[in-house]
Amino acid sequence: MSESNRTQRVFIKSNSSVKKISLNYTYSLIFIFILTIFSYLIFGYQKETIFLIKNFCLSIITLSILTYIINIVKKKSNISLIYKDNNLLSLSLIISLFSNNIPYYIVIIASILASIIKTINPKRDLSASLYSILLLIIYREATTYYLYQDMHNLKFISYIVNPLFINPILSISAFIYLFLKKSIKYNLVLGYFITFFLAVFVYTILNKEDILNIFIGIILNSSIFLSIYALTDYKITPSTNESCLIYGIITGIISLILYVIIPKLAIVVPLIASPLLLTKYLDKISPRLKYEKKFYNLFLFSLFLLIIISVIILIVLF
């Protein structure tokens, strides 16, 4: 009989244990990081390449030092605990990918923030990076640190070095890898992204806006990447397939509302807030969602109506 590890009421077979899942996420992030460097070099962005590598080094050093200090305080000063924690490497990769052309001291502060969040709430793994990304977004807004502003005169290659841009093809490739490795709550990711994308698409059509802006806005917000790496922490998301799907849909609706009101925060803020607002409630009703199909279908239908109502209200108000 195969052994199982329990993670927040989710049983994971030994060949896909929590540690192996975490390693698979790290491998996929390394893949994205390396190919991002290659893409910068191919298109002649040497400066951005240097920034990316430098910021990664700053982030991993900062996180390692802080983790060592925290372990000493907790009387766990074994240095091996640091290099065995591949989450530190994953967090550093995410922070560096989002900190292109950002001053070194902001990268250090962002890394410190991620470490603090992980210490306060150990259940947050990669989602701790959301707070760092939020800080980076606020900094860029405050300093108008954007390379390109005109959404209508789009030259796609120009956006390759946008600080919020992470190649969606790389993100989708990583999703496929994690899916094949049985390391991701795929229904949560699909529920979120399909809801968000289709709702924004309908809103844009009915509001008679440029459809191209949908793809630009969603791509530049790196919604695919974040929905894969910051939405699916096992310990802070619901425990069943049905509750995960509903979690993703509700989070997608929140993202839709913010996308219309504050586009830059449309992805990060809902991903931070959803575990606090939804997980406990959905886990409470998860047996009904799993075993009472009528209740489950009614819940999904109610969410469908909520999406339509949200779109209509947003069109009227904005």
Coordinates of C-alpha atoms in Angstrom, one line a residue:
M1 CA 0.0 0.0 0.0
S2 CA 1.4 3.4 -1.0
E3 CA 2.1 5.8 1.8
S4 CA 0.4 9.2 1.8
N5 CA 1.2 12.6 3.3
R6 CA -1.5 14.8 4.5
T7 CA -1.5 18.5 3.6
Q8 CA -4.4 20.7 4.7
R9 CA -7.0 17.8 4.4
V10 CA -5.5 16.8 1.0
F11 CA -3.9 13.4 0.7
I12 CA -1.0 13.3 -1.7
K13 CA 0.6 10.0 -2.8
S14 CA 4.2 9.4 -1.8
N15 CA 5.4 9.8 -5.4
S16 CA 3.9 13.3 -5.4
S17 CA 4.7 14.3 -1.9
V18 CA 4.8 17.9 -0.7
K19 CA 8.5 18.0 -1.1
K20 CA 8.4 16.7 -4.6
I21 CA 5.7 19.0 -5.5
S22 CA 7.7 21.9 -4.2
L23 CA 10.7 20.7 -6.2
N24 CA 8.7 20.5 -9.4
Y25 CA 7.6 24.1 -8.9
T26 CA 11.3 25.1 -8.5
Y27 CA 12.4 23.2 -11.6
S28 CA 9.7 24.9 -13.7
L29 CA 10.7 28.3 -12.3
I30 CA 14.3 27.7 -13.2
F31 CA 13.1 26.8 -16.7
I32 CA 11.3 30.1 -17.0
F33 CA 14.2 32.0 -15.5
I34 CA 16.8 30.6 -17.9
L35 CA 14.6 31.0 -21.0
T36 CA 13.8 34.6 -20.0
I37 CA 17.5 35.3 -19.9
F38 CA 17.9 33.7 -23.3
S39 CA 15.1 35.8 -24.7
Y40 CA 16.6 39.0 -23.3
L41 CA 20.0 38.1 -24.9
I42 CA 18.4 37.2 -28.3
F43 CA 16.7 40.5 -28.5
G44 CA 19.7 42.5 -27.3
Y45 CA 18.6 43.4 -23.8
Q46 CA 21.9 43.0 -22.1
K47 CA 21.2 45.5 -19.4
E48 CA 17.9 43.7 -18.4
T49 CA 19.8 40.4 -18.3
I50 CA 22.3 41.8 -15.9
F51 CA 19.5 43.3 -13.8
L52 CA 17.7 39.9 -13.7
I53 CA 20.7 38.0 -12.6
K54 CA 21.8 40.6 -10.1
N55 CA 18.4 40.8 -8.5
F56 CA 18.1 37.1 -8.2
C57 CA 21.5 37.0 -6.4
L58 CA 20.4 39.8 -4.1
S59 CA 17.1 38.1 -3.3
I60 CA 18.5 34.6 -2.6
I61 CA 21.2 36.0 -0.4
T62 CA 18.7 38.2 1.5
L63 CA 16.3 35.4 2.0
S64 CA 19.0 33.0 3.1
I65 CA 20.4 35.4 5.7
L66 CA 17.0 36.1 7.1
T67 CA 16.1 32.5 7.2
Y68 CA 19.3 31.7 9.0
I69 CA 18.7 34.4 11.6
I70 CA 15.1 33.3 12.1
N71 CA 16.3 29.7 12.6
I72 CA 18.7 30.8 15.2
V73 CA 15.9 32.6 17.1
K74 CA 13.9 29.4 16.9
K75 CA 17.0 27.4 18.0
K76 CA 17.3 25.7 14.6
S77 CA 20.6 27.1 13.5
N78 CA 21.5 24.1 11.3
I79 CA 22.8 25.7 8.0
S80 CA 21.5 22.7 6.1
L81 CA 18.0 23.8 6.7
I82 CA 18.6 26.8 4.4
Y83 CA 19.9 25.0 1.3
K84 CA 17.4 22.2 1.7
D85 CA 14.5 24.7 1.6
N86 CA 13.9 25.0 -2.2
N87 CA 11.1 27.5 -1.5
L88 CA 13.8 30.1 -0.9
L89 CA 15.1 29.5 -4.4
S90 CA 11.6 29.6 -5.8
L91 CA 10.7 32.9 -4.0
S92 CA 14.0 34.4 -5.2
L93 CA 13.3 33.4 -8.8
I94 CA 9.8 34.9 -8.7
I95 CA 10.9 38.2 -7.1
S96 CA 13.7 38.6 -9.6
L97 CA 11.4 38.0 -12.5
F98 CA 9.2 40.8 -11.4
S99 CA 11.9 43.3 -10.4
N100 CA 13.5 44.1 -13.8
N101 CA 15.0 47.6 -13.8
I102 CA 14.2 48.0 -10.1
P103 CA 16.8 49.5 -7.7
Y104 CA 18.7 46.9 -5.6
Y105 CA 17.4 48.2 -2.3
I106 CA 13.8 47.8 -3.4
V107 CA 14.6 44.2 -4.3
I108 CA 16.2 43.6 -0.9
I109 CA 13.1 45.1 0.8
A110 CA 10.8 43.0 -1.3
S111 CA 12.8 39.9 -0.3
I112 CA 12.6 40.9 3.4
L113 CA 8.9 41.3 3.1
A114 CA 8.5 37.8 1.6
S115 CA 10.5 36.4 4.5
I116 CA 8.5 38.2 7.1
I117 CA 5.2 36.9 5.5
K118 CA 6.5 33.3 5.5
T119 CA 7.6 33.6 9.1
I120 CA 4.2 35.1 10.2
N121 CA 2.2 32.6 8.2
P122 CA 4.3 29.4 7.5
K123 CA 1.4 28.0 5.4
R124 CA 2.2 30.5 2.7
D125 CA 4.8 29.1 0.3
L126 CA 5.2 30.7 -3.1
S127 CA 2.2 33.0 -2.4
A128 CA 4.4 34.9 0.0
S129 CA 5.9 36.5 -3.1
L130 CA 2.6 38.2 -3.8
Y131 CA 3.3 40.8 -1.1
S132 CA 6.7 41.5 -2.6
I133 CA 5.1 41.8 -6.1
L134 CA 2.6 44.2 -4.6
L135 CA 5.4 46.3 -3.2
L136 CA 7.1 46.4 -6.6
I137 CA 3.9 47.5 -8.3
I138 CA 3.4 50.3 -5.8
Y139 CA 7.0 51.4 -6.2
R140 CA 6.6 51.5 -10.0
E141 CA 3.4 53.4 -9.8
A142 CA 4.9 55.9 -7.4
T143 CA 8.0 56.5 -9.6
T144 CA 6.2 56.1 -13.0
Y145 CA 8.7 53.3 -13.7
Y146 CA 7.1 52.0 -16.9
L147 CA 8.9 51.6 -20.2
Y148 CA 5.8 51.8 -22.4
Q149 CA 2.5 53.4 -21.8
D150 CA 0.7 53.5 -25.2
M151 CA -1.6 50.4 -25.3
H152 CA -2.8 51.2 -28.8
N153 CA 0.5 51.4 -30.6
L154 CA 1.5 47.9 -29.7
K155 CA 4.7 46.3 -30.8
F156 CA 4.7 43.0 -28.9
I157 CA 8.4 42.7 -28.7
S158 CA 8.6 46.0 -26.9
Y159 CA 6.8 44.5 -24.0
I160 CA 9.3 41.7 -23.4
V161 CA 11.2 43.9 -20.9
N162 CA 8.1 45.3 -19.2
P163 CA 8.6 44.7 -15.4
L164 CA 5.2 43.0 -15.1
F165 CA 5.6 40.8 -18.2
I166 CA 6.4 37.2 -18.0
N167 CA 6.1 35.3 -21.3
P168 CA 2.7 33.5 -21.3
I169 CA 4.1 30.7 -23.5
L170 CA 6.6 29.9 -20.8
S171 CA 3.9 30.0 -18.1
I172 CA 1.6 27.7 -20.1
S173 CA 4.6 25.3 -20.6
A174 CA 5.2 25.3 -16.9
F175 CA 1.5 24.6 -16.2
I176 CA 1.6 21.6 -18.6
Y177 CA 4.8 20.3 -16.8
L178 CA 3.2 20.7 -13.4
F179 CA 0.0 19.1 -14.6
L180 CA 1.8 16.1 -16.0
K181 CA 3.7 15.8 -12.7
K182 CA 0.4 15.9 -10.8
S183 CA 1.8 18.8 -8.8
I184 CA -0.8 21.5 -9.4
K185 CA -4.4 22.1 -8.5
Y186 CA -5.2 22.5 -12.2
N187 CA -9.0 23.0 -11.7
L188 CA -8.3 26.0 -9.5
V189 CA -6.0 27.6 -12.1
L190 CA -8.4 26.9 -14.9
G191 CA -11.4 28.1 -13.0
Y192 CA -9.7 31.3 -12.1
F193 CA -8.2 32.1 -15.5
I194 CA -11.1 31.1 -17.7
T195 CA -13.6 33.1 -15.5
F196 CA -11.3 36.2 -15.4
F197 CA -10.5 36.1 -19.1
L198 CA -14.1 35.4 -20.4
A199 CA -15.6 38.0 -18.0
V200 CA -13.1 40.6 -19.1
F201 CA -13.8 39.7 -22.7
V202 CA -17.6 40.1 -22.4
Y203 CA -17.1 43.3 -20.5
T204 CA -14.9 44.7 -23.2
I205 CA -17.2 43.7 -26.0
L206 CA -20.3 45.1 -24.4
N207 CA -18.5 48.3 -23.4
K208 CA -17.3 48.7 -27.0
E209 CA -13.6 48.8 -26.1
D210 CA -10.6 47.6 -28.1
I211 CA -10.5 43.8 -27.8
L212 CA -6.7 43.9 -28.2
N213 CA -6.4 45.6 -24.9
I214 CA -7.7 42.5 -23.2
F215 CA -4.8 40.4 -24.3
I216 CA -2.3 43.2 -23.7
G217 CA -3.6 43.9 -20.2
I218 CA -3.9 40.3 -19.1
I219 CA -0.5 39.4 -20.6
L220 CA 1.3 42.4 -19.0
N221 CA -0.2 41.6 -15.6
S222 CA 1.3 38.1 -15.9
S223 CA -2.0 36.6 -14.8
I224 CA -1.2 33.2 -16.2
F225 CA 2.1 33.0 -14.3
L226 CA 0.7 34.2 -11.0
S227 CA -2.4 32.0 -11.2
I228 CA 0.0 29.0 -11.6
Y229 CA 2.6 30.0 -8.9
A230 CA 0.8 32.2 -6.4
L231 CA -2.8 30.9 -6.4
T232 CA -2.2 27.2 -5.7
D233 CA -0.4 26.9 -2.4
Y234 CA -1.7 23.6 -1.0
K235 CA -1.9 24.7 2.6
I236 CA -4.0 27.8 2.1
T237 CA -6.4 26.7 -0.7
P238 CA -9.5 24.4 -0.5
S239 CA -9.1 20.7 -0.2
T240 CA -11.4 19.2 -2.8
N241 CA -11.7 19.5 -6.6
E242 CA -15.1 21.0 -6.4
S243 CA -14.2 23.6 -3.8
C244 CA -11.0 24.5 -5.7
L245 CA -13.0 25.1 -8.9
I246 CA -15.4 27.4 -7.0
Y247 CA -12.4 29.1 -5.3
G248 CA -10.9 29.9 -8.7
I249 CA -14.2 31.2 -10.1
I250 CA -14.8 33.6 -7.2
T251 CA -11.3 34.8 -7.3
G252 CA -11.7 35.4 -11.0
I253 CA -14.8 37.5 -10.4
I254 CA -12.9 39.6 -7.8
S255 CA -10.1 40.1 -10.4
L256 CA -12.6 41.2 -13.0
I257 CA -14.0 43.9 -10.7
L258 CA -10.5 45.2 -9.8
Y259 CA -9.4 45.0 -13.5
V260 CA -12.0 47.6 -14.3
I261 CA -11.3 49.8 -11.3
I262 CA -7.6 49.4 -10.6
P263 CA -6.0 47.2 -13.4
K264 CA -2.5 47.0 -11.9
L265 CA -3.9 45.4 -8.8
A266 CA -6.4 43.1 -10.5
I267 CA -4.3 39.9 -10.1
V268 CA -2.2 40.4 -7.0
V269 CA -4.8 41.7 -4.5
P270 CA -7.4 38.9 -5.1
L271 CA -4.7 36.2 -4.9
I272 CA -3.7 37.7 -1.5
A273 CA -7.2 38.1 -0.2
S274 CA -8.9 34.9 -1.4
P275 CA -7.2 32.5 1.1
L276 CA -8.4 34.8 3.9
L277 CA -11.9 35.2 2.6
L278 CA -12.8 31.9 1.0
T279 CA -10.7 28.9 2.1
K280 CA -12.2 28.3 5.5
Y281 CA -15.8 28.7 4.2
L282 CA -15.3 26.4 1.2
D283 CA -13.6 23.7 3.3
K284 CA -16.6 23.9 5.6
I285 CA -19.1 23.2 2.8
S286 CA -16.7 21.0 0.7
P287 CA -18.5 17.7 1.7
R288 CA -21.8 19.1 0.3
L289 CA -20.1 20.4 -2.8
K290 CA -18.5 17.0 -3.3
Y291 CA -21.4 14.7 -2.6
E292 CA -24.5 16.7 -3.2
K293 CA -24.5 17.3 -7.0
K294 CA -27.7 19.4 -6.9
F295 CA -26.1 21.8 -4.3
Y296 CA -22.9 21.9 -6.3
N297 CA -24.6 22.7 -9.6
L298 CA -26.8 25.3 -8.0
F299 CA -23.7 26.9 -6.5
L300 CA -22.0 27.0 -10.0
F301 CA -25.2 28.5 -11.5
S302 CA -25.3 31.2 -8.9
L303 CA -21.7 32.1 -9.7
F304 CA -22.6 32.3 -13.4
L305 CA -25.4 34.7 -12.5
L306 CA -23.0 36.7 -10.3
I307 CA -20.6 37.0 -13.2
I308 CA -23.3 38.4 -15.5
I309 CA -24.6 40.8 -12.8
S310 CA -21.0 42.0 -12.1
V311 CA -20.4 42.7 -15.8
I312 CA -23.6 44.6 -16.1
I313 CA -23.0 46.7 -13.0
L314 CA -19.4 47.5 -14.1
I315 CA -20.6 48.6 -17.5
V316 CA -23.2 50.9 -16.0
L317 CA -20.8 52.4 -13.4
F318 CA -17.7 52.6 -15.6

